[in-house]
């Protein structure tokens, strides 16, 4: 179904590894300005969905649209230029390069160079001359987010941006993200295991399980779905 008005849309997305479908006919649509949570147990297919949407997957079927435009055949770099940015589950930073240097390098390939603005927003300006390897893990995660935000993308796919952070650091990062997304009008699809982070900043949540959409709704609706509790908490508790 073509639905103009979605910022990012995946229709009937399938990705197989051998006979195993990591994504099995997944359709997802996020309206402009929304921060959508994407949750599910380990191996549910969350990162695979990010790969397919961002153009990092080799073989897959279905359709990906950005702002109503079919971008299925575009490469990852072309999708980035079209306004679709992502961060990775493991940070994508260069340990030996300076923080400011990396942000400016990322900006060189973006439509507009807003590297100073991004550094200021993420509190990295004072660290601009430090090597990424020499700053704290929390600062490295903020650098990762900064690299994705360079050029003010229209849509941001974030794969566990708060992984490894403490609860208070995670909520701080979530607050920065919500504030920036609101002011810049960025649409966000956020993969996150921490339900406190998800429920604190997402207006809707999509639940993926075994390569399929299990549920989709507001945080309150999602909290009340028994299968969600079983499927999701089953992998994170004990
Ligand atoms: N390159 C690959 N080759 C084979 N199987 C893969 C490959 N990448 C992912 N898979 C499988 O696809 C399934 C989905 O993996 P994916 O990484 O998308 O899950 P996820 O929801 O991101 O999990 P996690 O919460 O652990 O990050 C898993 O069963 C995984 O083992
Ligand atoms: Mg993953």
mmCIF file of C-alpha atoms in Angstrom, residues 4-207:
data_model
loop_
_atom_site.group_PDB
_atom_site.id
_atom_site.type_symbol
_atom_site.label_atom_id
_atom_site.label_comp_id
_atom_site.label_asym_id
_atom_site.label_seq_id
_atom_site.Cartn_x
_atom_site.Cartn_y
_atom_site.Cartn_z
ATOM 1 C CA UNK A 4 2.451 9.269 1.095
ATOM 2 C CA UNK A 5 3.154 11.105 4.288
ATOM 3 C CA UNK A 6 5.395 8.490 5.862
ATOM 4 C CA UNK A 7 8.923 9.681 6.581
ATOM 5 C CA UNK A 8 10.294 6.146 6.311
ATOM 6 C CA UNK A 9 8.438 3.087 5.165
ATOM 7 C CA UNK A 10 9.353 -0.544 4.627
ATOM 8 C CA UNK A 11 6.895 -2.800 2.845
ATOM 9 C CA UNK A 12 7.056 -6.598 2.840
ATOM 10 C CA UNK A 13 10.720 -6.695 3.816
ATOM 11 C CA UNK A 14 12.281 -10.146 3.765
ATOM 12 C CA UNK A 15 15.905 -11.103 4.297
ATOM 13 C CA UNK A 16 17.070 -14.702 4.349
ATOM 14 C CA UNK A 17 20.281 -16.294 5.522
ATOM 15 C CA UNK A 18 20.211 -19.694 3.829
ATOM 16 C CA UNK A 19 16.791 -21.138 4.613
ATOM 17 C CA UNK A 20 16.321 -18.925 7.664
ATOM 18 C CA UNK A 21 14.242 -15.738 7.362
ATOM 19 C CA UNK A 22 15.762 -13.135 9.690
ATOM 20 C CA UNK A 23 13.072 -10.765 8.377
ATOM 21 C CA UNK A 24 9.851 -12.315 7.178
ATOM 22 C CA UNK A 25 7.581 -9.901 5.322
ATOM 23 C CA UNK A 26 7.951 -6.987 7.726
ATOM 24 C CA UNK A 27 6.076 -3.764 7.005
ATOM 25 C CA UNK A 28 6.717 -0.661 9.072
ATOM 26 C CA UNK A 29 5.830 2.994 8.515
ATOM 27 C CA UNK A 30 6.885 5.962 10.634
ATOM 28 C CA UNK A 31 5.302 9.407 10.179
ATOM 29 C CA UNK A 32 7.445 12.561 10.118
ATOM 30 C CA UNK A 33 8.697 13.773 13.473
ATOM 31 C CA UNK A 34 7.921 10.566 15.354
ATOM 32 C CA UNK A 35 10.415 8.770 17.579
ATOM 33 C CA UNK A 36 9.487 5.129 17.052
ATOM 34 C CA UNK A 37 10.861 2.451 19.321
ATOM 35 C CA UNK A 38 11.818 -0.905 17.847
ATOM 36 C CA UNK A 39 12.104 -3.639 20.453
ATOM 37 C CA UNK A 40 12.332 -7.399 20.515
ATOM 38 C CA UNK A 41 14.464 -10.217 21.911
ATOM 39 C CA UNK A 42 18.020 -10.934 20.776
ATOM 40 C CA UNK A 43 17.953 -12.261 17.227
ATOM 41 C CA UNK A 44 14.472 -10.847 16.501
ATOM 42 C CA UNK A 45 15.762 -9.124 13.357
ATOM 43 C CA UNK A 46 16.071 -5.529 14.582
ATOM 44 C CA UNK A 47 19.577 -4.887 13.225
ATOM 45 C CA UNK A 48 18.675 -6.753 10.040
ATOM 46 C CA UNK A 49 15.734 -4.372 9.567
ATOM 47 C CA UNK A 50 18.091 -1.401 10.073
ATOM 48 C CA UNK A 51 20.462 -2.922 7.496
ATOM 49 C CA UNK A 52 17.702 -3.342 4.919
ATOM 50 C CA UNK A 53 16.286 0.151 5.478
ATOM 51 C CA UNK A 54 19.710 1.809 5.336
ATOM 52 C CA UNK A 55 21.000 -0.091 2.299
ATOM 53 C CA UNK A 56 23.585 -2.230 4.105
ATOM 54 C CA UNK A 57 21.967 -5.578 3.309
ATOM 55 C CA UNK A 58 23.155 -7.517 0.264
ATOM 56 C CA UNK A 59 20.100 -9.520 -0.711
ATOM 57 C CA UNK A 60 16.587 -8.796 0.417
ATOM 58 C CA UNK A 61 13.142 -8.262 -1.053
ATOM 59 C CA UNK A 62 10.452 -5.665 -0.501
ATOM 60 C CA UNK A 63 10.286 -1.898 -0.867
ATOM 61 C CA UNK A 64 11.845 0.951 1.129
ATOM 62 C CA UNK A 65 10.501 4.478 0.763
ATOM 63 C CA UNK A 66 11.919 7.700 2.168
ATOM 64 C CA UNK A 67 9.416 10.550 2.223
ATOM 65 C CA UNK A 68 7.248 8.562 -0.193
ATOM 66 C CA UNK A 69 10.075 8.056 -2.689
ATOM 67 C CA UNK A 70 11.183 4.506 -3.511
ATOM 68 C CA UNK A 71 14.842 4.240 -2.472
ATOM 69 C CA UNK A 72 15.033 0.437 -2.646
ATOM 70 C CA UNK A 73 17.668 0.490 -5.364
ATOM 71 C CA UNK A 74 19.854 3.173 -3.821
ATOM 72 C CA UNK A 75 23.141 2.260 -2.119
ATOM 73 C CA UNK A 76 23.785 3.084 1.528
ATOM 74 C CA UNK A 77 25.779 6.175 0.524
ATOM 75 C CA UNK A 78 23.029 7.367 -1.811
ATOM 76 C CA UNK A 79 20.416 6.831 0.916
ATOM 77 C CA UNK A 80 22.563 8.842 3.325
ATOM 78 C CA UNK A 81 22.709 11.670 0.813
ATOM 79 C CA UNK A 82 18.947 11.443 0.417
ATOM 80 C CA UNK A 83 18.607 12.151 4.156
ATOM 81 C CA UNK A 84 18.600 8.707 5.771
ATOM 82 C CA UNK A 85 21.323 8.297 8.401
ATOM 83 C CA UNK A 86 22.080 5.471 10.797
ATOM 84 C CA UNK A 87 24.259 4.462 13.672
ATOM 85 C CA UNK A 88 25.506 0.969 14.349
ATOM 86 C CA UNK A 89 25.076 -1.388 17.274
ATOM 87 C CA UNK A 90 28.846 -1.296 17.761
ATOM 88 C CA UNK A 91 30.241 2.192 17.472
ATOM 89 C CA UNK A 92 31.424 3.232 14.081
ATOM 90 C CA UNK A 93 34.050 5.683 15.285
ATOM 91 C CA UNK A 94 37.761 5.794 14.461
ATOM 92 C CA UNK A 95 39.724 5.508 17.722
ATOM 93 C CA UNK A 96 42.870 7.209 16.412
ATOM 94 C CA UNK A 97 41.207 10.227 14.862
ATOM 95 C CA UNK A 98 40.309 13.427 16.692
ATOM 96 C CA UNK A 99 36.672 13.940 17.595
ATOM 97 C CA UNK A 100 36.328 17.206 15.682
ATOM 98 C CA UNK A 101 38.202 15.705 12.738
ATOM 99 C CA UNK A 102 35.790 12.766 12.458
ATOM 100 C CA UNK A 103 32.748 14.985 12.653
ATOM 101 C CA UNK A 104 34.146 17.335 10.020
ATOM 102 C CA UNK A 105 35.027 14.367 7.791
ATOM 103 C CA UNK A 106 31.471 13.055 8.083
ATOM 104 C CA UNK A 107 30.191 16.547 7.299
ATOM 105 C CA UNK A 108 32.273 16.670 4.128
ATOM 106 C CA UNK A 109 30.076 13.967 2.596
ATOM 107 C CA UNK A 110 26.815 15.463 3.868
ATOM 108 C CA UNK A 111 24.668 18.005 2.074
ATOM 109 C CA UNK A 112 25.387 20.707 4.597
ATOM 110 C CA UNK A 113 28.271 21.107 7.016
ATOM 111 C CA UNK A 114 26.770 21.597 10.466
ATOM 112 C CA UNK A 115 29.682 20.013 12.313
ATOM 113 C CA UNK A 116 30.094 22.922 14.755
ATOM 114 C CA UNK A 117 26.387 22.844 15.559
ATOM 115 C CA UNK A 118 26.409 19.065 16.094
ATOM 116 C CA UNK A 119 29.450 19.258 18.383
ATOM 117 C CA UNK A 120 27.840 22.006 20.437
ATOM 118 C CA UNK A 121 24.492 20.191 20.706
ATOM 119 C CA UNK A 122 26.117 16.970 21.882
ATOM 120 C CA UNK A 123 28.521 18.662 24.260
ATOM 121 C CA UNK A 124 31.569 17.579 22.275
ATOM 122 C CA UNK A 125 33.022 21.002 21.445
ATOM 123 C CA UNK A 126 35.413 20.949 24.385
ATOM 124 C CA UNK A 127 36.633 17.508 23.306
ATOM 125 C CA UNK A 128 37.128 18.373 19.623
ATOM 126 C CA UNK A 129 40.921 18.027 19.744
ATOM 127 C CA UNK A 130 40.997 14.765 21.720
ATOM 128 C CA UNK A 131 41.466 11.375 20.068
ATOM 129 C CA UNK A 132 38.308 9.256 20.244
ATOM 130 C CA UNK A 133 40.294 6.519 22.000
ATOM 131 C CA UNK A 134 41.191 8.935 24.801
ATOM 132 C CA UNK A 135 37.688 9.997 25.866
ATOM 133 C CA UNK A 136 35.177 8.131 28.021
ATOM 134 C CA UNK A 137 32.876 5.459 26.632
ATOM 135 C CA UNK A 138 29.909 7.795 27.158
ATOM 136 C CA UNK A 139 31.643 10.475 25.083
ATOM 137 C CA UNK A 140 32.351 7.881 22.379
ATOM 138 C CA UNK A 141 28.644 7.002 22.212
ATOM 139 C CA UNK A 142 27.823 10.723 21.875
ATOM 140 C CA UNK A 143 30.382 10.949 19.061
ATOM 141 C CA UNK A 144 28.636 8.037 17.375
ATOM 142 C CA UNK A 145 25.316 9.852 17.592
ATOM 143 C CA UNK A 146 26.985 13.059 16.385
ATOM 144 C CA UNK A 147 28.311 11.298 13.272
ATOM 145 C CA UNK A 148 24.774 10.164 12.423
ATOM 146 C CA UNK A 149 23.363 13.663 13.025
ATOM 147 C CA UNK A 150 25.806 15.471 10.763
ATOM 148 C CA UNK A 151 23.954 17.084 7.869
ATOM 149 C CA UNK A 152 20.652 17.104 9.790
ATOM 150 C CA UNK A 153 19.237 13.903 8.302
ATOM 151 C CA UNK A 154 15.485 13.689 7.794
ATOM 152 C CA UNK A 155 15.377 10.165 9.169
ATOM 153 C CA UNK A 156 17.700 8.620 11.719
ATOM 154 C CA UNK A 157 18.024 4.878 12.356
ATOM 155 C CA UNK A 158 19.706 4.235 15.713
ATOM 156 C CA UNK A 159 20.789 0.739 16.706
ATOM 157 C CA UNK A 160 21.181 0.689 20.482
ATOM 158 C CA UNK A 161 22.844 4.112 20.841
ATOM 159 C CA UNK A 162 22.861 3.751 24.631
ATOM 160 C CA UNK A 163 24.336 0.240 24.760
ATOM 161 C CA UNK A 164 26.821 -0.112 27.606
ATOM 162 C CA UNK A 165 25.847 3.171 29.257
ATOM 163 C CA UNK A 166 24.594 3.434 32.811
ATOM 164 C CA UNK A 167 20.892 4.111 33.394
ATOM 165 C CA UNK A 168 21.441 7.796 34.076
ATOM 166 C CA UNK A 169 23.775 8.194 31.069
ATOM 167 C CA UNK A 170 21.207 6.395 28.891
ATOM 168 C CA UNK A 171 18.391 8.676 29.996
ATOM 169 C CA UNK A 172 20.589 11.740 29.454
ATOM 170 C CA UNK A 173 21.393 10.595 25.919
ATOM 171 C CA UNK A 174 17.707 9.870 25.325
ATOM 172 C CA UNK A 175 16.855 13.398 26.488
ATOM 173 C CA UNK A 176 19.397 14.937 24.094
ATOM 174 C CA UNK A 177 17.969 12.831 21.276
ATOM 175 C CA UNK A 178 14.349 13.762 22.007
ATOM 176 C CA UNK A 179 15.216 17.445 22.265
ATOM 177 C CA UNK A 180 17.226 17.492 19.023
ATOM 178 C CA UNK A 181 14.753 15.371 17.079
ATOM 179 C CA UNK A 182 11.987 17.751 18.144
ATOM 180 C CA UNK A 183 13.853 20.934 17.256
ATOM 181 C CA UNK A 184 15.289 19.629 13.984
ATOM 182 C CA UNK A 185 12.196 17.709 12.971
ATOM 183 C CA UNK A 186 14.100 14.439 12.615
ATOM 184 C CA UNK A 187 12.147 11.188 12.417
ATOM 185 C CA UNK A 188 13.804 8.473 14.491
ATOM 186 C CA UNK A 189 13.603 4.688 14.492
ATOM 187 C CA UNK A 190 15.284 3.619 17.709
ATOM 188 C CA UNK A 191 16.386 0.100 18.609
ATOM 189 C CA UNK A 192 16.913 -0.142 22.342
ATOM 190 C CA UNK A 193 16.824 -2.924 24.893
ATOM 191 C CA UNK A 194 16.206 -0.601 27.816
ATOM 192 C CA UNK A 195 12.446 -0.219 28.188
ATOM 193 C CA UNK A 196 12.855 2.871 30.395
ATOM 194 C CA UNK A 197 14.640 4.642 27.553
ATOM 195 C CA UNK A 198 12.062 3.439 25.012
ATOM 196 C CA UNK A 199 9.071 4.444 27.096
ATOM 197 C CA UNK A 200 10.606 7.788 28.043
ATOM 198 C CA UNK A 201 11.023 9.096 24.493
ATOM 199 C CA UNK A 202 8.976 7.021 22.024
ATOM 200 C CA UNK A 203 5.440 7.936 21.031
ATOM 201 C CA UNK A 204 4.900 4.505 19.462
ATOM 202 C CA UNK A 205 6.659 1.176 19.743
ATOM 203 C CA UNK A 206 6.941 -1.664 17.236
ATOM 204 C CA UNK A 207 7.757 -5.132 18.534
#
